[in-house]
PDB file of C-alpha atoms in Angstrom:
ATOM      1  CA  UNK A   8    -117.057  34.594-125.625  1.00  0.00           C
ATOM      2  CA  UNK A   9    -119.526  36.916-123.816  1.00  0.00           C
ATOM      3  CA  UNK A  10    -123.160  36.691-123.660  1.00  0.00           C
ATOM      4  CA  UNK A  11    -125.382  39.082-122.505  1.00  0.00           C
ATOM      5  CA  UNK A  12    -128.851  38.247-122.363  1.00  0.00           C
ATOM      6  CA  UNK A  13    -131.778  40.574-121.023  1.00  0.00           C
ATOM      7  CA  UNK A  14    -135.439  39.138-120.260  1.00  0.00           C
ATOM      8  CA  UNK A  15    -138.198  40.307-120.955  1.00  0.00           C
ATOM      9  CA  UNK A  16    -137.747  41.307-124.511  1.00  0.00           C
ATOM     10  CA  UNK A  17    -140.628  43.819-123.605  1.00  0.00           C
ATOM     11  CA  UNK A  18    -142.791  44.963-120.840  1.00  0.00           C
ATOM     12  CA  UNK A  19    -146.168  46.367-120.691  1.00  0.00           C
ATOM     13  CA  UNK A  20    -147.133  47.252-117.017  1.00  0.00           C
ATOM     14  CA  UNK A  21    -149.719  50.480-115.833  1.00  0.00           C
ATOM     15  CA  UNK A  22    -148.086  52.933-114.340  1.00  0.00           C
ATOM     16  CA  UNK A  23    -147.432  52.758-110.331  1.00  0.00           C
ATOM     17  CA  UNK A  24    -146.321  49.542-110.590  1.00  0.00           C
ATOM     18  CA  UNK A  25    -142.424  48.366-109.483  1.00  0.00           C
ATOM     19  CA  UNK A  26    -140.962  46.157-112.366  1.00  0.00           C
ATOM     20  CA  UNK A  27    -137.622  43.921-112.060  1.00  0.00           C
ATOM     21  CA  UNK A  28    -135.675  43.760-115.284  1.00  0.00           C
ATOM     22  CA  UNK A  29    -133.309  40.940-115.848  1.00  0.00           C
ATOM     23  CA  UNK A  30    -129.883  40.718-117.180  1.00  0.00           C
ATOM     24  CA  UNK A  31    -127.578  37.459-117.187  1.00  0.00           C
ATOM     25  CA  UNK A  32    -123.939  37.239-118.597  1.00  0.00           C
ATOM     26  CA  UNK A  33    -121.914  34.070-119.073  1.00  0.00           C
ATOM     27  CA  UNK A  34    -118.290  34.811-118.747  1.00  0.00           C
ATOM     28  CA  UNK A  35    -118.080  36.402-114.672  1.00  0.00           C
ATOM     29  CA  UNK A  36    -114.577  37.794-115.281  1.00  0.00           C
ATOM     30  CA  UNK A  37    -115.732  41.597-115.440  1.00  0.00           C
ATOM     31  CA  UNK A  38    -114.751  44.856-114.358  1.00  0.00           C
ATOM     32  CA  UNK A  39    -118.299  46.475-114.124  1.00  0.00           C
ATOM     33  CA  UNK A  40    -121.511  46.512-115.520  1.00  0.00           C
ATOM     34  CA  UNK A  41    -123.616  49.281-116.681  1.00  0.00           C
ATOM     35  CA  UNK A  42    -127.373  50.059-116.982  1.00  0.00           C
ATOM     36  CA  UNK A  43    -128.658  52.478-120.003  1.00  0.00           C
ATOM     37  CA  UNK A  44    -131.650  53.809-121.302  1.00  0.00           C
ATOM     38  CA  UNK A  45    -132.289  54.381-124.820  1.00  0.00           C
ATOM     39  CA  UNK A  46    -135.325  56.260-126.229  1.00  0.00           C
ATOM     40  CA  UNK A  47    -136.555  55.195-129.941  1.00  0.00           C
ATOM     41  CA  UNK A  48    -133.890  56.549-132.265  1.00  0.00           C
ATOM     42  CA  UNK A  49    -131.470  57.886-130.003  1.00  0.00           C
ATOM     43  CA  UNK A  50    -128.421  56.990-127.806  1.00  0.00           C
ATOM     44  CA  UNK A  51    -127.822  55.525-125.032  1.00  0.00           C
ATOM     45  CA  UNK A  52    -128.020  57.553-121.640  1.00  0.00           C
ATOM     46  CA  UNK A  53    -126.149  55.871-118.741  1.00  0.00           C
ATOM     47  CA  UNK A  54    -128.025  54.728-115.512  1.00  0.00           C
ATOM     48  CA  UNK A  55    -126.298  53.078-112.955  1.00  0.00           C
ATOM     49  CA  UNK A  56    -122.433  51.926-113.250  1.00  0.00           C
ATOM     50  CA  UNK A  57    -121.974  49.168-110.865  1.00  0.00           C
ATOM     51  CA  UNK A  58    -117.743  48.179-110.137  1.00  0.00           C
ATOM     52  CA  UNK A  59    -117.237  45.119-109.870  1.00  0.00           C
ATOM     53  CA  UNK A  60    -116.701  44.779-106.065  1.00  0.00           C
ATOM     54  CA  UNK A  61    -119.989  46.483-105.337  1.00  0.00           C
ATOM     55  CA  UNK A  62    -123.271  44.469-105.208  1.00  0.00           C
ATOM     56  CA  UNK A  63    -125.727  47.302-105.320  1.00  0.00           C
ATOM     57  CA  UNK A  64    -126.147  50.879-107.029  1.00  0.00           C
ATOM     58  CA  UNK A  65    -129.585  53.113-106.593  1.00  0.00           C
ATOM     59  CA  UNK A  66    -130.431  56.429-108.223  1.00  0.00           C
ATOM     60  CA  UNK A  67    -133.659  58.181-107.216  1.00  0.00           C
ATOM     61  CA  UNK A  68    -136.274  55.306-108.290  1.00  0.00           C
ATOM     62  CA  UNK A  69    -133.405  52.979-109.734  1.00  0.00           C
ATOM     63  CA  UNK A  70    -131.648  50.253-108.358  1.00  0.00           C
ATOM     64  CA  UNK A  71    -129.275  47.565-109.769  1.00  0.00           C
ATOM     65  CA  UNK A  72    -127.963  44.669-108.115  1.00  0.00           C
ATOM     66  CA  UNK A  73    -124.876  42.637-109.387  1.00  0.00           C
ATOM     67  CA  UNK A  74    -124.087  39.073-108.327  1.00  0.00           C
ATOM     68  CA  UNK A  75    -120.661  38.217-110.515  1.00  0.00           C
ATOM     69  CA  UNK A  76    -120.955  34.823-109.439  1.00  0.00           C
ATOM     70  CA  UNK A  77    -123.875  33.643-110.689  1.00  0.00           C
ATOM     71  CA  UNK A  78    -123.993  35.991-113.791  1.00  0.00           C
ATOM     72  CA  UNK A  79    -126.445  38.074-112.974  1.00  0.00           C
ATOM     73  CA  UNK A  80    -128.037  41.444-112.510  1.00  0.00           C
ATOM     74  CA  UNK A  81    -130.848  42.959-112.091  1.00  0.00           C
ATOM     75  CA  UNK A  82    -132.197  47.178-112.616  1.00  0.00           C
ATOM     76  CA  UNK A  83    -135.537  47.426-110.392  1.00  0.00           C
ATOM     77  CA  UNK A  84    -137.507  50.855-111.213  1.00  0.00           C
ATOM     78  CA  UNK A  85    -140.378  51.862-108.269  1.00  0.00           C
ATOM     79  CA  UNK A  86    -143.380  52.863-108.788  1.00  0.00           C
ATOM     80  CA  UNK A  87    -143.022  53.221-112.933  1.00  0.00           C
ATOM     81  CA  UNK A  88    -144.217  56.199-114.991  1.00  0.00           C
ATOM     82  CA  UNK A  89    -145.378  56.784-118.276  1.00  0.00           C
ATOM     83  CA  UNK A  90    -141.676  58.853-118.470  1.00  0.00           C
ATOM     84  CA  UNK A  91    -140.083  55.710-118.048  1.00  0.00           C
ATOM     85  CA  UNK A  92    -140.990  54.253-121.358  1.00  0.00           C
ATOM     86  CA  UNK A  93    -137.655  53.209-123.029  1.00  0.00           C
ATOM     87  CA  UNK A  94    -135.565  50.383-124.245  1.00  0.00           C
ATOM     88  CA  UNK A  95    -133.600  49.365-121.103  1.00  0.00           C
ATOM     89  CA  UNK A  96    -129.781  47.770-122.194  1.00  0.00           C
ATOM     90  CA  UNK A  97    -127.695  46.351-119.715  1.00  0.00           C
ATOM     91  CA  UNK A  98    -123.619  46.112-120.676  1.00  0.00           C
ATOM     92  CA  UNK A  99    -121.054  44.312-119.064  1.00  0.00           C
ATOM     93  CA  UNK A 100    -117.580  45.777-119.080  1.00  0.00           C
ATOM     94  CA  UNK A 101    -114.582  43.556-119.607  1.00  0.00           C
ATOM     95  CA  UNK A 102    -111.110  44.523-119.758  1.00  0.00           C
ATOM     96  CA  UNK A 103    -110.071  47.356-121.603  1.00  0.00           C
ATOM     97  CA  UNK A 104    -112.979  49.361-121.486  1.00  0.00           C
ATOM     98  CA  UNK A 105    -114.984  46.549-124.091  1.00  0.00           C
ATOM     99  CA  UNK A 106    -118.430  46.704-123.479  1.00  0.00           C
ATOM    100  CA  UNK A 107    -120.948  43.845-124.255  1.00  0.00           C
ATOM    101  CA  UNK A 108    -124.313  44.610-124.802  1.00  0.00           C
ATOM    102  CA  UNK A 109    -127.504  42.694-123.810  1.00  0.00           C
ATOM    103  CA  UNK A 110    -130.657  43.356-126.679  1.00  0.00           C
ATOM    104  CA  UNK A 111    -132.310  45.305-124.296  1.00  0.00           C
ATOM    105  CA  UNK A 112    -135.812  45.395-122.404  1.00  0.00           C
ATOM    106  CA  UNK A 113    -138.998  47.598-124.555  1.00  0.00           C
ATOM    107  CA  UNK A 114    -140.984  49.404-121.513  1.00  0.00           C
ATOM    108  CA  UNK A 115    -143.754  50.553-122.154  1.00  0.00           C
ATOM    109  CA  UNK A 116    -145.665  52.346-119.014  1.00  0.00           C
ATOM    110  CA  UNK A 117    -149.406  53.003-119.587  1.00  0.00           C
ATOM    111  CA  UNK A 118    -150.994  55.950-117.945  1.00  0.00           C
TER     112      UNK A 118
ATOM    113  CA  UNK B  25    -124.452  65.703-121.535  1.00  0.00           C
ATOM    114  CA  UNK B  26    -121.683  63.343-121.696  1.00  0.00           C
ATOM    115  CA  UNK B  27    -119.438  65.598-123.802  1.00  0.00           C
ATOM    116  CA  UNK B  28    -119.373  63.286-126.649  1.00  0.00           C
ATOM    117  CA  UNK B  29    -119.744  64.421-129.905  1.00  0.00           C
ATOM    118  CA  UNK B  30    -120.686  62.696-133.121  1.00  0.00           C
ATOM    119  CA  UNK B  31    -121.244  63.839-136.337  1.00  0.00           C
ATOM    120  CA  UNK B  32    -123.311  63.879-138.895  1.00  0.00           C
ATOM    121  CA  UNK B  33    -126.449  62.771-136.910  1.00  0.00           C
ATOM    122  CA  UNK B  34    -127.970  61.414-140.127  1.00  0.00           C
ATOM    123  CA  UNK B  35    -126.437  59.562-143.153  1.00  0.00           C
ATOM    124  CA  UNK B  36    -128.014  58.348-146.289  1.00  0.00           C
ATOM    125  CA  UNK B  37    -126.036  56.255-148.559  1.00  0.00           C
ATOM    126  CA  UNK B  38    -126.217  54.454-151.592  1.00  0.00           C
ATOM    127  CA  UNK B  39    -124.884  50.822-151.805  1.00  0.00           C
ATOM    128  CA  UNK B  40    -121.362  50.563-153.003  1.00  0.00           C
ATOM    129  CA  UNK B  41    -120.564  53.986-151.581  1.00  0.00           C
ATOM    130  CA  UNK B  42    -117.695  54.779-148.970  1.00  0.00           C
ATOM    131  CA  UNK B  43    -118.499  56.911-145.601  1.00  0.00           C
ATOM    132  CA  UNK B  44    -116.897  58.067-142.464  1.00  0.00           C
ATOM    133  CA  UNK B  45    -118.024  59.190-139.292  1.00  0.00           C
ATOM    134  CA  UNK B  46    -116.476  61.348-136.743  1.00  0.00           C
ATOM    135  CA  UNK B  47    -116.132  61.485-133.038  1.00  0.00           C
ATOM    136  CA  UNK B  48    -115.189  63.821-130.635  1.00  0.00           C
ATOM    137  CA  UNK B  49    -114.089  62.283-127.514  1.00  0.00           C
ATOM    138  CA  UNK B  50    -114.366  63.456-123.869  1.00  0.00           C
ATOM    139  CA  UNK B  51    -112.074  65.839-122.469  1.00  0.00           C
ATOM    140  CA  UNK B  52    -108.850  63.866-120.715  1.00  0.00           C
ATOM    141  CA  UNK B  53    -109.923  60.601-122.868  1.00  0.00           C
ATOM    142  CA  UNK B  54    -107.062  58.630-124.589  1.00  0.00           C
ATOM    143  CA  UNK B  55    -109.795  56.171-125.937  1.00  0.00           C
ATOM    144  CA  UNK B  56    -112.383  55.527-128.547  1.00  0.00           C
ATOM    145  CA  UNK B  57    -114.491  52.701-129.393  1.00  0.00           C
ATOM    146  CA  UNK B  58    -117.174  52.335-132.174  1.00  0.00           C
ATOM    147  CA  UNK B  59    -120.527  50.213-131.831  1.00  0.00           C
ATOM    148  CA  UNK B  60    -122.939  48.892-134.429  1.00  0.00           C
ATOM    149  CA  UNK B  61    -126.313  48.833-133.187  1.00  0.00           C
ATOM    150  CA  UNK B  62    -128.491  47.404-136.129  1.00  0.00           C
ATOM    151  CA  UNK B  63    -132.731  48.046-134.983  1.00  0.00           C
ATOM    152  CA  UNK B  64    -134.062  45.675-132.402  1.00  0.00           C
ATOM    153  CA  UNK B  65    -130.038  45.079-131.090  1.00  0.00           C
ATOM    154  CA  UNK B  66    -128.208  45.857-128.619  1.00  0.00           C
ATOM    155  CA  UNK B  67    -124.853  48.039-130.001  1.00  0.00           C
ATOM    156  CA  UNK B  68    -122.015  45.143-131.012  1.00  0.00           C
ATOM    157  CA  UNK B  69    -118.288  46.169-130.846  1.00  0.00           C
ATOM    158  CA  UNK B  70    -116.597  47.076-134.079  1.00  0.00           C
ATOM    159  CA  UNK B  71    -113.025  47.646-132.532  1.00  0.00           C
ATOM    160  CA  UNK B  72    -111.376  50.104-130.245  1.00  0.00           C
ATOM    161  CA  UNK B  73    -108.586  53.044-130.568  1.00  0.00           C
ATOM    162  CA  UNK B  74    -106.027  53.532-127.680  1.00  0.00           C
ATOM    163  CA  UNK B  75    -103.565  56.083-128.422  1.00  0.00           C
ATOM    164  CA  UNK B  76    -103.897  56.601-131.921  1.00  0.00           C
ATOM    165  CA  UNK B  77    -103.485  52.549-132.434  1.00  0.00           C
ATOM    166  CA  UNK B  78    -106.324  50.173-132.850  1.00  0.00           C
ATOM    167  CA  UNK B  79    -106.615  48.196-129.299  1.00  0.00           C
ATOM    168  CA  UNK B  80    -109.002  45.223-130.456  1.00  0.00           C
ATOM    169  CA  UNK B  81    -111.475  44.349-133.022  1.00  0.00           C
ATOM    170  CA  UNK B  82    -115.274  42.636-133.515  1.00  0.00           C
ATOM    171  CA  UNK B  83    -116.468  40.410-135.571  1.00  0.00           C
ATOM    172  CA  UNK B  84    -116.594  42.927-138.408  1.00  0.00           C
ATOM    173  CA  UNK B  85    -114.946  42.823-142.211  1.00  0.00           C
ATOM    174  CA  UNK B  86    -111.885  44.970-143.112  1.00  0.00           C
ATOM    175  CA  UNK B  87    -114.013  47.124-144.398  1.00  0.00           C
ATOM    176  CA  UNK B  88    -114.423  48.616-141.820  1.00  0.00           C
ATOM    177  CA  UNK B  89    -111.524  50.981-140.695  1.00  0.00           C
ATOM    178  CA  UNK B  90    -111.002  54.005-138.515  1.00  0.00           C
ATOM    179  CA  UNK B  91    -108.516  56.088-137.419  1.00  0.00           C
ATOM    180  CA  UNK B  92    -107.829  58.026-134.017  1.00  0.00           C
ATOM    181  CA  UNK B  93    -105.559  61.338-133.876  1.00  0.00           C
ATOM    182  CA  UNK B  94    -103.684  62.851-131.626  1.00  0.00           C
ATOM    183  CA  UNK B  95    -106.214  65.014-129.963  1.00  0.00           C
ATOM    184  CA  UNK B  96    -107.889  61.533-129.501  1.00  0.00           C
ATOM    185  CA  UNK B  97    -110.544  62.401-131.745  1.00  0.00           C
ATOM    186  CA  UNK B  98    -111.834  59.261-134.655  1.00  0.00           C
ATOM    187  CA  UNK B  99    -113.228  58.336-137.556  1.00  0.00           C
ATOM    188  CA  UNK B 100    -114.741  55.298-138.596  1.00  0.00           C
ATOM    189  CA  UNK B 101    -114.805  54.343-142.160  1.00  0.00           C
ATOM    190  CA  UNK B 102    -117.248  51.930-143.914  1.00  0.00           C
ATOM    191  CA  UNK B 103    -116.102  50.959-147.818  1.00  0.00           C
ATOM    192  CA  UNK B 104    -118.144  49.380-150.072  1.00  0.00           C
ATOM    193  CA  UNK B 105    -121.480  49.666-148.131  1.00  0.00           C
ATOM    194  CA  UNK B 106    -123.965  47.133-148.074  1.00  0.00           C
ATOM    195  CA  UNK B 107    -127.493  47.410-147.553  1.00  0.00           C
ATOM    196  CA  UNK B 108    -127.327  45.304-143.776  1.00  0.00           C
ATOM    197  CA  UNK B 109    -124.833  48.158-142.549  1.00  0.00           C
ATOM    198  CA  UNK B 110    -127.951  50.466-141.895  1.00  0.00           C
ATOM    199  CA  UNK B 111    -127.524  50.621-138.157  1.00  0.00           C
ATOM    200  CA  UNK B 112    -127.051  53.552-135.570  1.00  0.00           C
ATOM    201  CA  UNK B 113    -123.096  53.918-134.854  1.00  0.00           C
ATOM    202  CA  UNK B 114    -121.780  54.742-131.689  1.00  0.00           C
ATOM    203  CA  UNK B 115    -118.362  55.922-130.076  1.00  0.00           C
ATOM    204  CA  UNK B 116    -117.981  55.732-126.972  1.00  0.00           C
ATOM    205  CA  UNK B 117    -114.907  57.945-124.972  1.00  0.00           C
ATOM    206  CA  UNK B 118    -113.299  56.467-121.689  1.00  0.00           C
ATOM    207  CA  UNK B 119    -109.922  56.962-119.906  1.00  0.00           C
ATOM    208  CA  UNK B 120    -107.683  53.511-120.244  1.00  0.00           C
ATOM    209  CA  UNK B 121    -107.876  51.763-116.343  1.00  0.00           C
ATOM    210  CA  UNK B 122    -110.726  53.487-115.666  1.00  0.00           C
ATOM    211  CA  UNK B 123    -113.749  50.850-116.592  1.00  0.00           C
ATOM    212  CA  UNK B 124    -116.562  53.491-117.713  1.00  0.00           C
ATOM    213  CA  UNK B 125    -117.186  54.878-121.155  1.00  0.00           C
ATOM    214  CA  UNK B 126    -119.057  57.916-122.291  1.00  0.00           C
ATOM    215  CA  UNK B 127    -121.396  57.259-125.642  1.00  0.00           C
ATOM    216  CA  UNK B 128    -122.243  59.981-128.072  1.00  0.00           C
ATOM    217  CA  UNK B 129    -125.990  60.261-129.420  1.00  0.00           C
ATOM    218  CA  UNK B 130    -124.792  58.242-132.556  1.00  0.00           C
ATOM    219  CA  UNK B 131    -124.813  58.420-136.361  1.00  0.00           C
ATOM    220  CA  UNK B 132    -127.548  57.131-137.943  1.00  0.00           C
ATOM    221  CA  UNK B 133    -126.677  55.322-141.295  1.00  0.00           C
ATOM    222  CA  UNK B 134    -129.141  54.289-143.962  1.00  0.00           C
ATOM    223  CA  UNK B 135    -127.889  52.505-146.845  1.00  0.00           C
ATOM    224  CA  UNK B 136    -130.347  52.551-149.667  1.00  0.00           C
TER     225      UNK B 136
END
């Protein structure tokens, strides 16, 4: 069964700063895996999608890294803002299109 | 915009009660999947449509049920509501093969 665990639970950093989030999955057998952010009571917007055969995705100030065979990933954001203040949930993506979900990183980015 | 639709945005609903929920799926999208993601969790999978037949299942009671048609649009249905199935639901529309989905902005269900 698949296990999807995110540290931190939360983050409080000042804004400027670059932050690693964590993400660590026990079963390596997936297709991809997939950053999102989700702000308090809404959905989830997607991030990064990183296939399986790739070890890296970046977007603007985002990157994710994806090592399948250790079972891990990580989403590093540079130089955070006060924008960036979110719940941070990283999925894995097995077959089928069934996503597991970590319980996601709280950001919070002072000004 | 993920073209994902989901309706209604908010749901209040007295234990004991019956509700469904709708989603529209993504243009060119044969598939549908529904997530419960109860506050301070991360979404957990309820069970999947694939061509109007269900394609896999959670950890989650008969009660809940759902249906997909053939415009690949679905509903999930929650019977007999309990007060612990207060969470934000989510669909999420993908193309079978293609590992990606597309989440709506959810249904958020109180059960009071």
């Amino acid at each position: 069964k698949q296990e999807v665990t995110q540290i931190p639970a939360a983050l409080s950093v000042p804004e400027g700063e670059n932050l690693v989030l964590n993400c660590s999955f026990t079963d390596s057998a997936i297709y991809n895996l997939q950053w999102f952010r989700q702000d308090p009571g809404k959905g989830l917007t997607s991030l990064l999608l990183i296939q399986s055969s790739q070890r890296e995705q970046t977007s603007g100030r985002l990157n994710a890294s994806l090592d399948k065979s250790s079972g891990r990933s990580t989403l590093y954001i540079a130089a955070s803002q006060p924008g960036d203040s979110a719940t941070y949930l990283c999925a894995v993506i097995h077959n089928f299109n069934k996503f597991y979900f970590g319980s996601g990183t709280k950001l919070n980015v002072k000004p | 915009e993920t073209g994902v639709t989901q309706s209604p945005t908010h749901l209040i609903k007295t234990r004991g009660q019956q509700v469904t929920l709708r989603c529209s799926s993504q243009s060119g999208h044969n598939t549908v999947s529904w997530y419960q993601q109860a506050l301070g969790q991360g979404p957990q999978f309820i069970f999947q449509y694939y061509r109007e037949e269900e394609n896999g299942r959670g950890n989650f009671p008969p009660r809940f049920s759902g249906l997909q048609f053939p415009n690949y649009s679905s509903e999930l249905n929650v019977n007999a509501l309990e007060l612990d199935d207060s969470a934000l639901y989510l669909c999420a529309s993908s193309f079978m093969g293609r590992a990606e989905a597309f989440f709506g902005q959810g249904t958020r269900l109180t059960v009071v």
